[in-house]
Amino acid sequence: MLQKRGTGTRDKAVKPGSKAHARRYTFTYGNNFKIGQSPYVNQGHHMLPEEAFSDKFFDSNQLRMLQGVDYNINNGENIQQVREAYPQEEGPHEEQEALNEEPVSVSYYPWVNDDEDESFAWLDSYRKEELEGRGYLLKEGVPCKEWFPEGLIFDLSKERGSKLADSIPNTSALLVVSAKLKGILERDTPKDSIEFLSVRLRTPRKKVLDAPYFIANVLGSVACMDAKKSDFRMDSIIKDQVERFRRLVLQEKKIPKDTKIFRLAESTRLILIREDLGQTIVDEDCTGMIFQDLDDYGSEFRKRTKS
């Protein structure tokens, strides 16, 4: 429907008509109803999906009321009307307590390069000697501050664009972030979960830029890949690491509740971000990355396998 109507999106990191765009119209897959929170500010103007009208979230009387409300053009007041029609009773309510005890499903997204916008500057492949042959440690979730070179300069590729993004795309599996994005990550993630290492950027014309950038070294990892449901190929050299995913399925119960960003232990090059943090980053108009739908991650290799 979004594609047919040519509906656009203000989120620069979201392609119009894509699955990520469609998710903006789903009230976060009904999670707001499960945890009793209000929709984020713009969701009040969107359509409420059919999937939300479920006996998982509402009793029979509430369902009848919801089905009689026109949500196709919703100004956000309809949710308030439902609350007023069913005020909270004094004291504990058995059904409400049972609802609160249900585990809330949280979505996670791979943090990948935005390769759709050709105007973005990309990092050139760094030379091993610049990192004293230890650059691989930046992708293993271990602290690197003690040995990391002070004043390290990364070159920007002459084969790409010149526009600086908040997350500089690269083929080295590094999160190279602006001061703005660094501030968001520091503010919204647990203390000491990310190590920030200062770097400078240099243009193809050899001009060192003044804008500060940082490698966001996400520390630690979480082993939560569902090996039975995932489709992958193991690395022939690093035996405990996945080289390539054709499909990735997570066991979300294994992810600690306070974790908003983490490395996948089975492939520490891969960074995953929780939906609420990803939404904050998108709402702050940060650029250079895409938080890819997990179902789509590795799909390019699925197509290649079929051909």
Tab-separated table of C-alpha atoms in Angstrom:
chain	number	residue	atom	x	y	z
A	1	MET	CA	0.000	0.000	0.000
A	2	LEU	CA	2.850	2.415	0.825
A	3	GLN	CA	4.471	1.697	-2.529
A	4	LYS	CA	1.169	2.026	-4.411
A	5	ARG	CA	0.416	5.409	-2.854
A	6	GLY	CA	4.005	6.622	-3.122
A	7	THR	CA	4.082	7.398	0.596
A	8	GLY	CA	7.354	8.999	1.661
A	9	THR	CA	9.229	8.867	4.977
A	10	ARG	CA	11.010	11.581	6.928
A	11	ASP	CA	13.491	9.022	8.285
A	12	LYS	CA	16.571	9.324	6.087
A	13	ALA	CA	17.752	5.852	7.067
A	14	VAL	CA	14.502	4.229	5.960
A	15	LYS	CA	13.740	3.498	2.306
A	16	PRO	CA	10.170	4.530	1.306
A	17	GLY	CA	7.949	1.510	0.768
A	18	SER	CA	10.372	-0.882	2.486
A	19	LYS	CA	9.595	-3.261	5.353
A	20	ALA	CA	11.304	-0.872	7.758
A	21	HIS	CA	8.951	1.876	6.532
A	22	ALA	CA	5.927	-0.381	6.982
A	23	ARG	CA	6.926	-1.059	10.602
A	24	ARG	CA	6.293	2.607	11.382
A	25	TYR	CA	2.581	1.815	10.934
A	26	THR	CA	2.363	-1.072	13.383
A	27	PHE	CA	2.450	0.473	16.861
A	28	THR	CA	5.674	-1.496	17.446
A	29	TYR	CA	3.923	-4.794	16.697
A	30	GLY	CA	1.529	-4.259	19.608
A	31	ASN	CA	4.253	-4.054	22.259
A	32	ASN	CA	2.865	-0.755	23.541
A	33	PHE	CA	-0.348	-2.545	24.475
A	34	LYS	CA	1.448	-5.388	26.207
A	35	ILE	CA	3.494	-3.088	28.424
A	36	GLY	CA	0.882	-0.373	28.913
A	37	GLN	CA	2.919	2.399	27.293
A	38	SER	CA	1.689	5.121	24.990
A	39	PRO	CA	2.744	5.057	21.328
A	40	TYR	CA	5.703	7.241	20.361
A	41	VAL	CA	4.719	10.713	19.248
A	42	ASN	CA	4.212	10.073	15.537
A	43	GLN	CA	2.447	6.746	15.894
A	44	GLY	CA	-0.735	8.531	16.941
A	45	HIS	CA	-1.137	9.591	13.322
A	46	HIS	CA	-0.702	6.113	11.876
A	47	MET	CA	-3.010	3.185	11.235
A	48	LEU	CA	-3.446	0.626	13.966
A	49	PRO	CA	-2.827	-2.845	12.506
A	50	GLU	CA	-5.298	-5.706	12.569
A	51	GLU	CA	-2.729	-7.797	14.468
A	52	ALA	CA	-3.077	-5.553	17.527
A	53	PHE	CA	-6.760	-6.474	17.870
A	54	SER	CA	-6.035	-9.715	19.651
A	55	ASP	CA	-7.273	-11.397	22.799
A	56	LYS	CA	-3.618	-11.422	23.851
A	57	PHE	CA	-3.952	-7.710	24.577
A	58	PHE	CA	-7.689	-7.018	25.107
A	59	ASP	CA	-10.704	-8.657	26.689
A	60	SER	CA	-13.861	-9.330	24.649
A	61	ASN	CA	-15.560	-6.039	25.589
A	62	GLN	CA	-12.486	-4.015	24.673
A	63	LEU	CA	-12.205	-5.848	21.368
A	64	ARG	CA	-15.782	-4.953	20.453
A	65	MET	CA	-15.126	-1.300	21.228
A	66	LEU	CA	-11.872	-1.222	19.266
A	67	GLN	CA	-13.455	-2.814	16.234
A	68	GLY	CA	-16.025	-0.034	16.190
A	69	VAL	CA	-13.450	2.774	16.151
A	70	ASP	CA	-12.107	4.202	12.890
A	71	TYR	CA	-8.329	3.989	13.282
A	72	ASN	CA	-7.528	4.599	9.639
A	73	ILE	CA	-7.301	8.318	10.424
A	74	ASN	CA	-6.239	8.290	14.054
A	75	ASN	CA	-5.351	11.461	15.926
A	76	GLY	CA	-4.197	9.598	19.015
A	77	GLU	CA	-7.321	10.432	21.036
A	78	ASN	CA	-8.920	7.037	20.387
A	79	ILE	CA	-6.484	5.346	22.740
A	80	GLN	CA	-7.502	7.800	25.444
A	81	GLN	CA	-11.174	7.021	24.802
A	82	VAL	CA	-10.541	3.333	25.407
A	83	ARG	CA	-8.809	4.113	28.695
A	84	GLU	CA	-11.662	6.343	29.824
A	85	ALA	CA	-14.237	3.717	28.926
A	86	TYR	CA	-12.379	1.135	30.986
A	87	PRO	CA	-10.904	2.992	33.994
A	88	GLN	CA	-8.412	1.195	36.190
A	89	GLU	CA	-10.079	-0.341	39.220
A	90	GLU	CA	-8.728	0.401	42.660
A	91	GLY	CA	-6.472	-2.293	43.982
A	92	PRO	CA	-4.823	-5.122	42.028
A	93	HIS	CA	-6.684	-6.624	39.099
A	94	GLU	CA	-6.009	-10.306	38.456
A	95	GLU	CA	-6.119	-10.053	34.670
A	96	GLN	CA	-3.927	-6.945	34.649
A	97	GLU	CA	-1.372	-8.616	36.904
A	98	ALA	CA	-1.261	-11.630	34.611
A	99	LEU	CA	-0.783	-9.317	31.638
A	100	ASN	CA	2.092	-7.487	33.328
A	101	GLU	CA	3.818	-10.772	34.082
A	102	GLU	CA	3.878	-11.825	30.430
A	103	PRO	CA	7.324	-11.457	28.828
A	104	VAL	CA	7.493	-8.587	26.362
A	105	SER	CA	8.851	-9.426	22.930
A	106	VAL	CA	11.661	-7.043	21.986
A	107	SER	CA	13.009	-6.734	18.462
A	108	TYR	CA	16.680	-6.423	17.536
A	109	TYR	CA	18.171	-5.220	14.275
A	110	PRO	CA	21.571	-5.693	12.628
A	111	TRP	CA	23.456	-2.393	12.308
A	112	VAL	CA	24.567	-2.297	8.666
A	113	ASN	CA	26.012	0.295	6.282
A	114	ASP	CA	23.665	2.570	4.382
A	115	ASP	CA	24.803	1.630	0.884
A	116	GLU	CA	21.720	3.136	-0.756
A	117	ASP	CA	22.803	6.779	-0.485
A	118	GLU	CA	25.692	7.232	-2.914
A	119	SER	CA	26.558	10.670	-1.508
A	120	PHE	CA	28.012	9.264	1.737
A	121	ALA	CA	31.763	9.138	2.286
A	122	TRP	CA	33.143	5.686	3.119
A	123	LEU	CA	36.311	4.675	4.921
A	124	ASP	CA	39.118	3.382	2.775
A	125	SER	CA	40.446	0.007	3.911
A	126	TYR	CA	42.865	0.719	6.747
A	127	ARG	CA	46.437	-0.517	6.630
A	128	LYS	CA	47.368	-3.160	9.189
A	129	GLU	CA	50.457	-1.242	10.271
A	130	GLU	CA	48.259	1.662	11.386
A	131	LEU	CA	46.824	-0.555	14.105
A	132	GLU	CA	50.044	-2.445	14.788
A	133	GLY	CA	48.510	-5.627	13.405
A	134	ARG	CA	45.883	-5.671	16.146
A	135	GLY	CA	42.917	-4.216	14.285
A	136	TYR	CA	41.082	-7.542	14.544
A	137	LEU	CA	40.691	-6.921	18.287
A	138	LEU	CA	38.334	-4.022	17.504
A	139	LYS	CA	35.825	-6.606	16.290
A	140	GLU	CA	36.063	-9.031	19.211
A	141	GLY	CA	34.390	-7.016	21.961
A	142	VAL	CA	37.535	-6.590	24.067
A	143	PRO	CA	38.934	-3.304	25.468
A	144	CYS	CA	41.490	-1.729	23.123
A	145	LYS	CA	42.190	1.653	24.693
A	146	GLU	CA	45.565	0.653	26.168
A	147	TRP	CA	47.187	-0.095	22.814
A	148	PHE	CA	45.066	1.991	20.427
A	149	PRO	CA	47.243	4.615	18.652
A	150	GLU	CA	46.596	8.204	19.708
A	151	GLY	CA	45.672	10.540	16.857
A	152	LEU	CA	44.940	7.708	14.419
A	153	ILE	CA	43.828	8.966	10.996
A	154	PHE	CA	41.512	7.010	8.705
A	155	ASP	CA	41.460	7.823	4.999
A	156	LEU	CA	38.181	8.314	3.153
A	157	SER	CA	37.716	6.413	-0.080
A	158	LYS	CA	38.107	8.286	-3.371
A	159	GLU	CA	35.685	5.805	-4.955
A	160	ARG	CA	32.739	6.964	-2.854
A	161	GLY	CA	30.866	10.168	-2.022
A	162	SER	CA	32.016	13.072	0.127
A	163	LYS	CA	29.108	13.625	2.541
A	164	LEU	CA	30.019	12.844	6.153
A	165	ALA	CA	27.430	10.709	7.926
A	166	ASP	CA	26.995	10.084	11.651
A	167	SER	CA	28.058	6.481	11.129
A	168	ILE	CA	30.780	6.312	8.469
A	169	PRO	CA	30.117	3.266	6.238
A	170	ASN	CA	33.034	0.880	5.836
A	171	THR	CA	33.912	-2.690	4.935
A	172	SER	CA	35.973	-3.255	8.098
A	173	ALA	CA	33.024	-3.945	10.449
A	174	LEU	CA	33.832	-0.861	12.543
A	175	LEU	CA	31.344	1.574	14.038
A	176	VAL	CA	32.938	4.952	13.298
A	177	VAL	CA	30.538	7.502	14.766
A	178	SER	CA	30.175	11.272	14.995
A	179	ALA	CA	30.179	13.218	18.253
A	180	LYS	CA	26.395	13.482	17.952
A	181	LEU	CA	25.867	9.724	17.660
A	182	LYS	CA	28.479	9.093	20.361
A	183	GLY	CA	26.440	11.293	22.710
A	184	ILE	CA	23.263	9.303	22.044
A	185	LEU	CA	25.017	5.986	22.642
A	186	GLU	CA	26.628	7.251	25.855
A	187	ARG	CA	23.307	8.584	27.112
A	188	ASP	CA	21.109	5.605	26.245
A	189	THR	CA	23.302	2.554	26.885
A	190	PRO	CA	24.631	1.123	30.165
A	191	LYS	CA	27.853	2.671	31.418
A	192	ASP	CA	31.049	0.981	30.212
A	193	SER	CA	29.213	-1.072	27.579
A	194	ILE	CA	30.926	0.841	24.741
A	195	GLU	CA	34.538	2.025	24.531
A	196	PHE	CA	35.012	5.165	22.415
A	197	LEU	CA	38.351	5.579	20.640
A	198	SER	CA	39.104	8.936	19.036
A	199	VAL	CA	40.064	9.022	15.337
A	200	ARG	CA	40.416	11.653	12.598
A	201	LEU	CA	39.287	11.467	8.993
A	202	ARG	CA	41.343	12.474	5.957
A	203	THR	CA	39.913	13.243	2.535
A	204	PRO	CA	41.298	11.806	-0.729
A	205	ARG	CA	42.971	15.222	-1.184
A	206	LYS	CA	44.888	14.579	2.066
A	207	LYS	CA	43.037	17.150	4.145
A	208	VAL	CA	42.558	16.097	7.776
A	209	LEU	CA	39.053	17.083	8.832
A	210	ASP	CA	38.305	18.937	12.051
A	211	ALA	CA	35.100	17.016	12.826
A	212	PRO	CA	35.719	14.552	15.690
A	213	TYR	CA	34.896	10.886	15.113
A	214	PHE	CA	35.160	7.824	17.314
A	215	ILE	CA	35.320	4.074	16.956
A	216	ALA	CA	32.430	2.788	19.063
A	217	ASN	CA	33.910	-0.465	20.332
A	218	VAL	CA	30.954	-2.429	21.718
A	219	LEU	CA	32.333	-4.487	24.597
A	220	GLY	CA	31.405	-8.061	25.368
A	221	SER	CA	29.101	-10.300	23.371
A	222	VAL	CA	25.888	-12.293	23.750
A	223	ALA	CA	25.561	-15.911	22.596
A	224	CYS	CA	21.968	-15.985	21.395
A	225	MET	CA	21.949	-17.389	17.854
A	226	ASP	CA	19.340	-20.088	17.280
A	227	ALA	CA	21.556	-22.558	15.439
A	228	LYS	CA	18.657	-24.826	14.492
A	229	LYS	CA	16.625	-22.089	12.812
A	230	SER	CA	19.483	-20.022	11.387
A	231	ASP	CA	21.191	-20.711	8.063
A	232	PHE	CA	24.909	-19.949	8.050
A	233	ARG	CA	28.423	-20.968	7.079
A	234	MET	CA	31.183	-21.221	9.661
A	235	ASP	CA	34.564	-19.583	9.152
A	236	SER	CA	37.179	-22.053	7.930
A	237	ILE	CA	39.949	-20.351	9.936
A	238	ILE	CA	38.253	-18.987	13.065
A	239	LYS	CA	36.322	-22.120	13.880
A	240	ASP	CA	33.921	-20.646	16.442
A	241	GLN	CA	32.792	-17.742	14.238
A	242	VAL	CA	30.137	-17.585	11.544
A	243	GLU	CA	31.584	-16.352	8.255
A	244	ARG	CA	28.267	-15.687	6.507
A	245	PHE	CA	24.586	-15.728	7.365
A	246	ARG	CA	21.867	-16.603	4.901
A	247	ARG	CA	19.324	-16.330	7.693
A	248	LEU	CA	19.746	-15.286	11.330
A	249	VAL	CA	17.291	-16.190	14.070
A	250	LEU	CA	17.876	-15.103	17.664
A	251	GLN	CA	16.960	-16.712	20.960
A	252	GLU	CA	15.812	-13.466	22.550
A	253	LYS	CA	15.377	-15.047	25.987
A	254	LYS	CA	19.168	-15.277	26.194
A	255	ILE	CA	19.625	-11.519	25.730
A	256	PRO	CA	19.872	-9.644	29.078
A	257	LYS	CA	16.955	-7.267	29.613
A	258	ASP	CA	19.086	-4.124	29.932
A	259	THR	CA	21.047	-4.824	26.739
A	260	LYS	CA	20.365	-2.244	24.035
A	261	ILE	CA	23.338	-2.908	21.767
A	262	PHE	CA	25.592	-5.956	21.599
A	263	ARG	CA	27.896	-8.113	19.534
A	264	LEU	CA	26.655	-11.527	18.532
A	265	ALA	CA	29.052	-14.004	20.171
A	266	GLU	CA	28.770	-16.383	17.228
A	267	SER	CA	29.873	-13.565	14.890
A	268	THR	CA	31.425	-10.712	16.849
A	269	ARG	CA	31.727	-8.549	13.720
A	270	LEU	CA	27.941	-8.210	13.814
A	271	ILE	CA	26.385	-5.497	15.996
A	272	LEU	CA	22.708	-5.743	16.920
A	273	ILE	CA	20.648	-2.895	18.309
A	274	ARG	CA	17.412	-2.961	20.273
A	275	GLU	CA	14.372	-1.394	18.641
A	276	ASP	CA	13.932	1.477	21.102
A	277	LEU	CA	17.552	2.621	20.807
A	278	GLY	CA	17.436	2.296	17.041
A	279	GLN	CA	14.263	4.378	16.929
A	280	THR	CA	15.913	7.069	19.055
A	281	ILE	CA	18.881	7.224	16.686
A	282	VAL	CA	16.585	7.486	13.660
A	283	ASP	CA	14.426	10.133	15.358
A	284	GLU	CA	17.585	12.166	16.026
A	285	ASP	CA	18.188	12.175	12.245
A	286	CYS	CA	21.455	10.263	12.411
A	287	THR	CA	22.672	8.960	9.062
A	288	GLY	CA	25.031	6.443	7.506
A	289	MET	CA	23.534	3.237	8.859
A	290	ILE	CA	20.441	1.102	8.357
A	291	PHE	CA	18.888	-0.995	11.099
A	292	GLN	CA	17.981	-3.926	8.922
A	293	ASP	CA	14.967	-6.114	9.514
A	294	LEU	CA	16.289	-9.378	10.949
A	295	ASP	CA	14.269	-11.386	8.420
A	296	ASP	CA	16.136	-9.617	5.611
A	297	TYR	CA	19.627	-10.047	7.030
A	298	GLY	CA	21.632	-12.333	4.728
A	299	SER	CA	18.903	-12.360	2.074
A	300	GLU	CA	21.390	-11.378	-0.651
A	301	PHE	CA	23.162	-14.689	-0.106
A	302	ARG	CA	19.891	-16.607	-0.156
A	303	LYS	CA	19.209	-15.220	-3.633
A	304	ARG	CA	22.706	-16.088	-4.750
A	305	THR	CA	22.283	-19.669	-3.549
A	306	LYS	CA	19.075	-20.148	-5.555
A	307	SER	CA	20.568	-18.897	-8.836
